[in-house]
PDB file of C-alpha atoms in Angstrom:
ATOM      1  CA  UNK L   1       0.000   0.000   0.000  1.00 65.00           C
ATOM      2  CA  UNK L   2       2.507   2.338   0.981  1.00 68.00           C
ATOM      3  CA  UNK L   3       4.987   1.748  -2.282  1.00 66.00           C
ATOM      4  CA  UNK L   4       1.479   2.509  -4.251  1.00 71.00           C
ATOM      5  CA  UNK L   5       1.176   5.880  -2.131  1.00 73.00           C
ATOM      6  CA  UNK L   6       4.196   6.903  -3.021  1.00 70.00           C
ATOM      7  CA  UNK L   7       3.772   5.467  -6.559  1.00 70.00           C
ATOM      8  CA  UNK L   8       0.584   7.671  -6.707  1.00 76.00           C
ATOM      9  CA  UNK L   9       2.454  10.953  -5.348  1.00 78.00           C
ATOM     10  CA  UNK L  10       5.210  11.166  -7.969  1.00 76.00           C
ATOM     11  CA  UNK L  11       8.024   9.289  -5.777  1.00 75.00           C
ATOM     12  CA  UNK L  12      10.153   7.062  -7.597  1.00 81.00           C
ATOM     13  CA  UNK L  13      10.224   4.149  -5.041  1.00 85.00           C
ATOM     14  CA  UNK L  14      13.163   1.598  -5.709  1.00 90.00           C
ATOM     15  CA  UNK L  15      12.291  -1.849  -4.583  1.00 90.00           C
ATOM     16  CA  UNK L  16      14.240  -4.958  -3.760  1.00 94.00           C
ATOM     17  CA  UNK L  17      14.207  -8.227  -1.867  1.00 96.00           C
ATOM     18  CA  UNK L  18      16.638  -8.962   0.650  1.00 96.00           C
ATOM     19  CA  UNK L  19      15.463 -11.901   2.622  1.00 95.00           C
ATOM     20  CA  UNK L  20      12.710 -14.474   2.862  1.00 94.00           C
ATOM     21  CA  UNK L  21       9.648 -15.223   5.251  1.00 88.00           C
ATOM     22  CA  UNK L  22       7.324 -17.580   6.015  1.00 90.00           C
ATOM     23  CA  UNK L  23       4.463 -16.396   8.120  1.00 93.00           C
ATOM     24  CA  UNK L  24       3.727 -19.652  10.401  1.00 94.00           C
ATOM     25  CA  UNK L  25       0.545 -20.562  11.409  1.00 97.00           C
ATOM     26  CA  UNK L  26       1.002 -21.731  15.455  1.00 96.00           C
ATOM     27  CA  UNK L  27      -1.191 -23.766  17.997  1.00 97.00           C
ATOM     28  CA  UNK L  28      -0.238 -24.530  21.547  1.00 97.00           C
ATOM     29  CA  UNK L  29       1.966 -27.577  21.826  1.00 95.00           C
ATOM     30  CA  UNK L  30      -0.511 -29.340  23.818  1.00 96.00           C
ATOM     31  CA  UNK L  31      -2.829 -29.293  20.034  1.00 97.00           C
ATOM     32  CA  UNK L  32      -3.227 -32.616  18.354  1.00 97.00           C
ATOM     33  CA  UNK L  33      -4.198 -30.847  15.173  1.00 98.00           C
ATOM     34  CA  UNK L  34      -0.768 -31.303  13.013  1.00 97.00           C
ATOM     35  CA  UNK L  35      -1.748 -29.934   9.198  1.00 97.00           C
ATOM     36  CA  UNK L  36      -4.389 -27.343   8.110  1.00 98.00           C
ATOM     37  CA  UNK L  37      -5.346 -26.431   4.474  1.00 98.00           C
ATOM     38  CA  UNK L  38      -5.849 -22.778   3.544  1.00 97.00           C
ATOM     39  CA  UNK L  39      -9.477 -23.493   3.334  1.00 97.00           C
ATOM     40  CA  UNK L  40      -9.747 -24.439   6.621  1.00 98.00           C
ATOM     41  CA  UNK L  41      -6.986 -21.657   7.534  1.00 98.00           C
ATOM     42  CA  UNK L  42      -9.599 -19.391   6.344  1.00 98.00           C
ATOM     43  CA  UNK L  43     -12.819 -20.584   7.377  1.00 98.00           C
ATOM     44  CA  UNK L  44     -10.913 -19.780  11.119  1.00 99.00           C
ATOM     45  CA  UNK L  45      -9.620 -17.122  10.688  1.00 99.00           C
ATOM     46  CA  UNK L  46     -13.239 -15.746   9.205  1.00 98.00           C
ATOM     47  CA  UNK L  47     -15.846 -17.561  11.678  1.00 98.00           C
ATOM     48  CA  UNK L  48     -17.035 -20.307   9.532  1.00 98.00           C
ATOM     49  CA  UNK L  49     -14.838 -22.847  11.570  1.00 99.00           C
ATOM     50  CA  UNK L  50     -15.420 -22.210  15.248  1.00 98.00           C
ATOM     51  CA  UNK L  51     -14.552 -25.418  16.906  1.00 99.00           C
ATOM     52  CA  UNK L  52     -11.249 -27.406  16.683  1.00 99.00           C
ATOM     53  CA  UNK L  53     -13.508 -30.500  16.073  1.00 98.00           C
ATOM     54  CA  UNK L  54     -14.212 -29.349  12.380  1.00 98.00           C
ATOM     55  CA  UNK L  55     -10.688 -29.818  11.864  1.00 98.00           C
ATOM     56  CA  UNK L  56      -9.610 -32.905  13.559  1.00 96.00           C
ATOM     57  CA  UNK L  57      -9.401 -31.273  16.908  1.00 97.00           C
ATOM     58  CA  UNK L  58     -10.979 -31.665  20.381  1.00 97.00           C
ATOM     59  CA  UNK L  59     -14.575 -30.614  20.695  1.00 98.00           C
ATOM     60  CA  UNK L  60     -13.847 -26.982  22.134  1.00 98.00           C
ATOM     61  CA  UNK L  61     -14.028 -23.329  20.685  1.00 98.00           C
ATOM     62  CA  UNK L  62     -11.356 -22.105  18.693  1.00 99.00           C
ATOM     63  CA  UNK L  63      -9.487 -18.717  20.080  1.00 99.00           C
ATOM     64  CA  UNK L  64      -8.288 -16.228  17.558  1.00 99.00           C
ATOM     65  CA  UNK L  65      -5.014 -14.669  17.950  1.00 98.00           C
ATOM     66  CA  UNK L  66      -3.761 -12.293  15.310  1.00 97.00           C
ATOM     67  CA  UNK L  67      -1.774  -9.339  14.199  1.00 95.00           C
ATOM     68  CA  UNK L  68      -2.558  -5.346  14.348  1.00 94.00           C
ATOM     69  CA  UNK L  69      -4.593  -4.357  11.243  1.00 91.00           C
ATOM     70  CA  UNK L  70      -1.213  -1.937  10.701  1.00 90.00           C
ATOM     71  CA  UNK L  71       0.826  -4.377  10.071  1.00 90.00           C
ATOM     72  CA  UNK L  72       2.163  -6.258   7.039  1.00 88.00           C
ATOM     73  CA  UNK L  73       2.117  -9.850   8.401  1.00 90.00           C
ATOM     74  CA  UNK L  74      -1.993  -9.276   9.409  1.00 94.00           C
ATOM     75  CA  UNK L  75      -2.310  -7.794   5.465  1.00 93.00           C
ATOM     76  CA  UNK L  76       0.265 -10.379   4.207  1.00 93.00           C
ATOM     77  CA  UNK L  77      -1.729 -12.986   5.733  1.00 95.00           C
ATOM     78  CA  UNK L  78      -5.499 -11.126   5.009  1.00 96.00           C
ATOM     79  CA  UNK L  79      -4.650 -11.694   1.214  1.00 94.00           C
ATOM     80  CA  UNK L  80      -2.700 -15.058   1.596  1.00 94.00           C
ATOM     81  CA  UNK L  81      -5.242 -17.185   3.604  1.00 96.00           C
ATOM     82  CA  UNK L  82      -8.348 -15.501   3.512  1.00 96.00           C
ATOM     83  CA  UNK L  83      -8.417 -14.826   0.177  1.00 95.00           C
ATOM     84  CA  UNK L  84      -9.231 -11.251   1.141  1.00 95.00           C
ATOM     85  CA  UNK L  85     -12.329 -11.938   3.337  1.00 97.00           C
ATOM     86  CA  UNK L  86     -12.499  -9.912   6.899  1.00 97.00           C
ATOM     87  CA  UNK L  87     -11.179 -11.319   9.606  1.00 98.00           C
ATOM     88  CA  UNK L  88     -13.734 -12.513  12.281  1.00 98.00           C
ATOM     89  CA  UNK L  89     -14.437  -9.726  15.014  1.00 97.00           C
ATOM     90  CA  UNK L  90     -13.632 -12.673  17.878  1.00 97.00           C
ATOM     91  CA  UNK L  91      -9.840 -11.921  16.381  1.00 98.00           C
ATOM     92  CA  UNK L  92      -8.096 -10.883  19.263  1.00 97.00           C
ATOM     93  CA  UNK L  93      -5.377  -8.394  17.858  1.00 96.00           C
ATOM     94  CA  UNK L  94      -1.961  -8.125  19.559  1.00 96.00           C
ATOM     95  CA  UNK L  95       0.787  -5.732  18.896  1.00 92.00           C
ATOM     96  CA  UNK L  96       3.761  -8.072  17.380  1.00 89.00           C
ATOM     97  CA  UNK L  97       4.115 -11.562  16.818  1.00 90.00           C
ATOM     98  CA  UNK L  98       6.224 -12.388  19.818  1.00 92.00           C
ATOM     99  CA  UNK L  99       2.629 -11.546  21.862  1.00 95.00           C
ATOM    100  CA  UNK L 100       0.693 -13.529  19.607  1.00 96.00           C
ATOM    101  CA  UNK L 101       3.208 -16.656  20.485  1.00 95.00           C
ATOM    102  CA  UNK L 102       2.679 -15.804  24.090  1.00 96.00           C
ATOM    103  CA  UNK L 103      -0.582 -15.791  24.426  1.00 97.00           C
ATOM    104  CA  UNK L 104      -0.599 -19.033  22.177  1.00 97.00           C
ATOM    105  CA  UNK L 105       1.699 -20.859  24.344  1.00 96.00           C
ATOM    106  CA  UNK L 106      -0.658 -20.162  27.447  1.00 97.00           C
ATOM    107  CA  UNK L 107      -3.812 -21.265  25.438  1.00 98.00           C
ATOM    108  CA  UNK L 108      -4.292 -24.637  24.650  1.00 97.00           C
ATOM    109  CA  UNK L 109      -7.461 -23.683  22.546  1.00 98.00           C
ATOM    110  CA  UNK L 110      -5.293 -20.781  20.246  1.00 98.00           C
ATOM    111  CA  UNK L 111      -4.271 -20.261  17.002  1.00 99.00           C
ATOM    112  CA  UNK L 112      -2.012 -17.347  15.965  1.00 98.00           C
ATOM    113  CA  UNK L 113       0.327 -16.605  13.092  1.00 96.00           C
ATOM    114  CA  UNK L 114       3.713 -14.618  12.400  1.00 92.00           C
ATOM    115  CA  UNK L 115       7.098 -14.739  11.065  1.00 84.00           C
ATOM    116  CA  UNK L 116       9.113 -17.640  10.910  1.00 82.00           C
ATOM    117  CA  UNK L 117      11.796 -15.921  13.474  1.00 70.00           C
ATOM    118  CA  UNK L 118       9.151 -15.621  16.140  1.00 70.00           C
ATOM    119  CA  UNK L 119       8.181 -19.493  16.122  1.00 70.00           C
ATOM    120  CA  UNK L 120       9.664 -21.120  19.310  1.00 77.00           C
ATOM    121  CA  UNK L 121       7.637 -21.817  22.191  1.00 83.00           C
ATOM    122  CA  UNK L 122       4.589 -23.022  20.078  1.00 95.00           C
ATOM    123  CA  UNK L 123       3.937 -25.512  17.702  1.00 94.00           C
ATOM    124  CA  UNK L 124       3.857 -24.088  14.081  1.00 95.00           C
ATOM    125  CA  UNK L 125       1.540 -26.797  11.876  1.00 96.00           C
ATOM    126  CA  UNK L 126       1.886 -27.774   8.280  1.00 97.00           C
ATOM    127  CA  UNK L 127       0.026 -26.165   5.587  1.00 98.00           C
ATOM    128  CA  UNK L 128      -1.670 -27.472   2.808  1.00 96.00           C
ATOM    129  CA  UNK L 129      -2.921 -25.549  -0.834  1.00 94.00           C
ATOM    130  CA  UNK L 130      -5.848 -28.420  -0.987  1.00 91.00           C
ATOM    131  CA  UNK L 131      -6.970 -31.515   1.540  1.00 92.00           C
ATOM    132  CA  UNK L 132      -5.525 -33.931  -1.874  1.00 93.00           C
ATOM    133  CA  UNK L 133      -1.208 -33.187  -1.328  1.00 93.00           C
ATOM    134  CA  UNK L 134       0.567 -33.474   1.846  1.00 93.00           C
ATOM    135  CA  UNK L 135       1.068 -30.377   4.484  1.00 96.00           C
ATOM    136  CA  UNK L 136       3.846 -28.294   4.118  1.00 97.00           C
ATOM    137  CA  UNK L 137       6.141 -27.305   7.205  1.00 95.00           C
ATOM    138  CA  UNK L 138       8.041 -23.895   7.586  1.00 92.00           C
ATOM    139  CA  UNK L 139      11.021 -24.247   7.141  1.00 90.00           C
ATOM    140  CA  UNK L 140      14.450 -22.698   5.739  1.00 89.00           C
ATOM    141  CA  UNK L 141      14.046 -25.386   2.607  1.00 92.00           C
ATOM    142  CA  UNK L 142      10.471 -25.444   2.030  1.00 94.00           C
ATOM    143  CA  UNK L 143      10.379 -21.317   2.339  1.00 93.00           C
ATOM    144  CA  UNK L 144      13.325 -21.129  -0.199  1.00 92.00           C
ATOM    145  CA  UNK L 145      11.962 -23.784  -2.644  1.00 91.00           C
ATOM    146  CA  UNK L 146       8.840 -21.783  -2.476  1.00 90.00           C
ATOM    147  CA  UNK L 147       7.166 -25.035  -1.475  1.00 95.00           C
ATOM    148  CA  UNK L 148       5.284 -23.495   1.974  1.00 96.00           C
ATOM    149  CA  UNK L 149       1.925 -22.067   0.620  1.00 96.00           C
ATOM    150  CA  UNK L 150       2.593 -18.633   2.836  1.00 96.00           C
ATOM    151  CA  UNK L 151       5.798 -17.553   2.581  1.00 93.00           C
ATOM    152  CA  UNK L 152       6.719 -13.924   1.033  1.00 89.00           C
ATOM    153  CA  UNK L 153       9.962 -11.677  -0.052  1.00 92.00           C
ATOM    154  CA  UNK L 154      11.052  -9.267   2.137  1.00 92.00           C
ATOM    155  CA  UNK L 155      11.386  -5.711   0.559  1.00 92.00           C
ATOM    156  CA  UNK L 156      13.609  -2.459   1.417  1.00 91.00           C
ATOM    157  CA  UNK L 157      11.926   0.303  -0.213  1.00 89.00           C
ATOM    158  CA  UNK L 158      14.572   3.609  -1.086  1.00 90.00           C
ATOM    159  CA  UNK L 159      13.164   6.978  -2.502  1.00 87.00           C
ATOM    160  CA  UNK L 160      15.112   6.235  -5.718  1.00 88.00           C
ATOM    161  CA  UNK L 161      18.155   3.726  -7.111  1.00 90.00           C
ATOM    162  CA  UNK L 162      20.687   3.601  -4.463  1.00 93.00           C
ATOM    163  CA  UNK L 163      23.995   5.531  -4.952  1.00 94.00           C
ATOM    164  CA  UNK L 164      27.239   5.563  -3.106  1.00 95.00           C
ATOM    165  CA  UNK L 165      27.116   4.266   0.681  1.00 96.00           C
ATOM    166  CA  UNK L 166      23.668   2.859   0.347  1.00 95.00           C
ATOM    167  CA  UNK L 167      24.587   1.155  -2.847  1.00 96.00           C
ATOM    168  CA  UNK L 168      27.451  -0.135  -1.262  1.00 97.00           C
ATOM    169  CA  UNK L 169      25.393  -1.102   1.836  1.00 96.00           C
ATOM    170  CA  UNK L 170      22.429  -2.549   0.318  1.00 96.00           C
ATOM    171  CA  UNK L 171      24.851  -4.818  -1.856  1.00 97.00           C
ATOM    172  CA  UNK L 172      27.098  -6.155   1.377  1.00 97.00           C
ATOM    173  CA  UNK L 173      23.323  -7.126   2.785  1.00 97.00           C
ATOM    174  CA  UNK L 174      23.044  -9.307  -0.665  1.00 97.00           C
ATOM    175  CA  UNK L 175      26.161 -10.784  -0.721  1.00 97.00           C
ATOM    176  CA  UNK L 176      26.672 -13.663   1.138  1.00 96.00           C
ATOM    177  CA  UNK L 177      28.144 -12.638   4.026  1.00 97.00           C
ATOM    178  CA  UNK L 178      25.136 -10.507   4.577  1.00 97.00           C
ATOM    179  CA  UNK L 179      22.681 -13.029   3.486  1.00 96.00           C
ATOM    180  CA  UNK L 180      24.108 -15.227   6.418  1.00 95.00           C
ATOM    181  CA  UNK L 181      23.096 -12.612   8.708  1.00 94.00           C
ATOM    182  CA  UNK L 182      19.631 -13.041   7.681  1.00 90.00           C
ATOM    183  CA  UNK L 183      19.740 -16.442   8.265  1.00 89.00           C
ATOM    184  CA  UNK L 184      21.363 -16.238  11.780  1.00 88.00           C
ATOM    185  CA  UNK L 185      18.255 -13.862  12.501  1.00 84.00           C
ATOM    186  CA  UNK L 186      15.675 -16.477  11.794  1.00 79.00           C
ATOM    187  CA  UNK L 187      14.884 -15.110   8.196  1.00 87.00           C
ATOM    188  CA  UNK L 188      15.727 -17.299   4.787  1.00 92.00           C
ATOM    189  CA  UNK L 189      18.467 -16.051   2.602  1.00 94.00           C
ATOM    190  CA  UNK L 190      17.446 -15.376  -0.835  1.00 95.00           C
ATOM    191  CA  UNK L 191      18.739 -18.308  -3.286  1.00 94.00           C
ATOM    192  CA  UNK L 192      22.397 -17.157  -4.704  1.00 94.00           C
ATOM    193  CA  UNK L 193      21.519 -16.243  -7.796  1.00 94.00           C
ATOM    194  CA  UNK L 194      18.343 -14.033  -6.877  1.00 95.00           C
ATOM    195  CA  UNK L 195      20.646 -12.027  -4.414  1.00 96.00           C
ATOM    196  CA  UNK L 196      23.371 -11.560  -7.313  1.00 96.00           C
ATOM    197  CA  UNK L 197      20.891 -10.739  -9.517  1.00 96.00           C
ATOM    198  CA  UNK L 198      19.409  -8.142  -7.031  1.00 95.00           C
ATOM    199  CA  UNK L 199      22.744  -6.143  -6.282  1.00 95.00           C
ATOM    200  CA  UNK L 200      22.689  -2.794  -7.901  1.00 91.00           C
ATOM    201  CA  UNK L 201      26.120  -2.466 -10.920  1.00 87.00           C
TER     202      UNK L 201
END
C-alpha cells in the first residue's frame, strides 16, 4: 500500500528483496491438530470454523489470535489465507508476533500466526494448498523452494536507485556474508543467484 502511495504521489520508489519469510501458522503444543489447508486456515480465521472439532481437533471453541490491522504480516496474511475476506471480530489483535506466540503458548485452545523468526515456544503446523497433497512445514528449505503455501519476499523500499554508501550497503546485505546474517536472525536467505541478480552495478 505504501509503495502505491508513493507510486501515486510522484516518488520514484526503488524496490528490492533482501530476505525471505514464512508467516507460520502456530497452535499450543498441547494441540493434536498437526496440518491445516488454507481453506480451513480461512474458514478460522473468518468464523465459519469455530470449533477445533471441524478440523480434527478436540470438541472446544477455537481462540483467535492475530496481528494489528497496521501491520504487514496481518495484510500479508489477510490476502494469503483468507483470500481477502475480513477477519472474524472474535480476532483478538496483539501488537507483534512475539505476543501472539505468548498468548498461544498459554492457550491450549489458540491459534495465531507470524514470522518464521518468532516461532519457538509453540507448535507451528503444516500447511496445505488443498486436503488432496501433503502439508507443508516452515522451514528454511520449504520457504526457499517456495514449497510453503505462505511464505513472502522481504522488501527495502529507497526513494530512488541507491547511490554511493547505500549502494554499497544494500549490496554487502546481498552478498553472502550478509545473506548469512539473515539467516542467523531467523529469516531465509534469498537463493544465490536471486541475491546476485538483485545487487545494484
Amino acid at each position: 500500500q505504501e509503495y502505491n502511495d508513493a507510486a501515486g504521489k510522484g516518488i520514484k520508489t526503488y524496490r528490492v528483496a533482501v530476505a525471505l519469510d514464512g508467516v507460520v501458522v502456530f497452535l499450543n503444543e498441547s494441540n493434536p491438530v498437526t496440518e491445516l489447508t488454507l481453506d480451513q486456515l480461512r474458514g478460522i480465521y473468518t468464523g465459519s470454523i469455530t470449533n477445533w472439532k471441524e478440523v480434527g481437533g478436540p470438541s472446544h471453541s477455537i481462540v483467535l489470535y492475530g496481528r494489528e490491522n497496521s501491520s504487514g504480516t496481518y495484510a500479508y496474511f489477510k490476502e494469503k489465507a483468507l483470500q481477502n475476506d475480513d477477519y472474524a471480530e472474535a480476532t483478538q489483535t496483539l501488537p507483534g508476533t512475539a505476543a501472539v506466540v505468548n498468548a498461544v503458548s498459554k492457550d491450549k485452545y489458540g491459534i495465531g500466526y507470524g514470522g518464521i523468526a518468532y516461532e519457538k515456544g509453540v507448535k507451528p503446523v503444516a500447511v496445505k494448498k488443498n486436503a488432496d497433497i501433503p502439508g507443508v512445514v516452515p522451514t528454511m528449505q520449504s520457504i526457499t523452494k517456495g514449497e510453503y503455501p505462505i511464505s513472502r519476499e522481504l522488501y527495502w523500499f529507497l526513494n530512488g536507485a541507491p547511490t554511493g554508501e547505500m549502494k554499497a550497503f544494500m549490496n554487502w546485505v546481498l552478498s553472502p556474508e550478509g545473506q548469512k546474517i539473515a539467516e542467523q536472525t531467523d529469516y531465509v536467505p534469498l537463493p544465490t543467484d536471486v541475491a546476485e541478480k538483485n545487487q545494484v552495478k
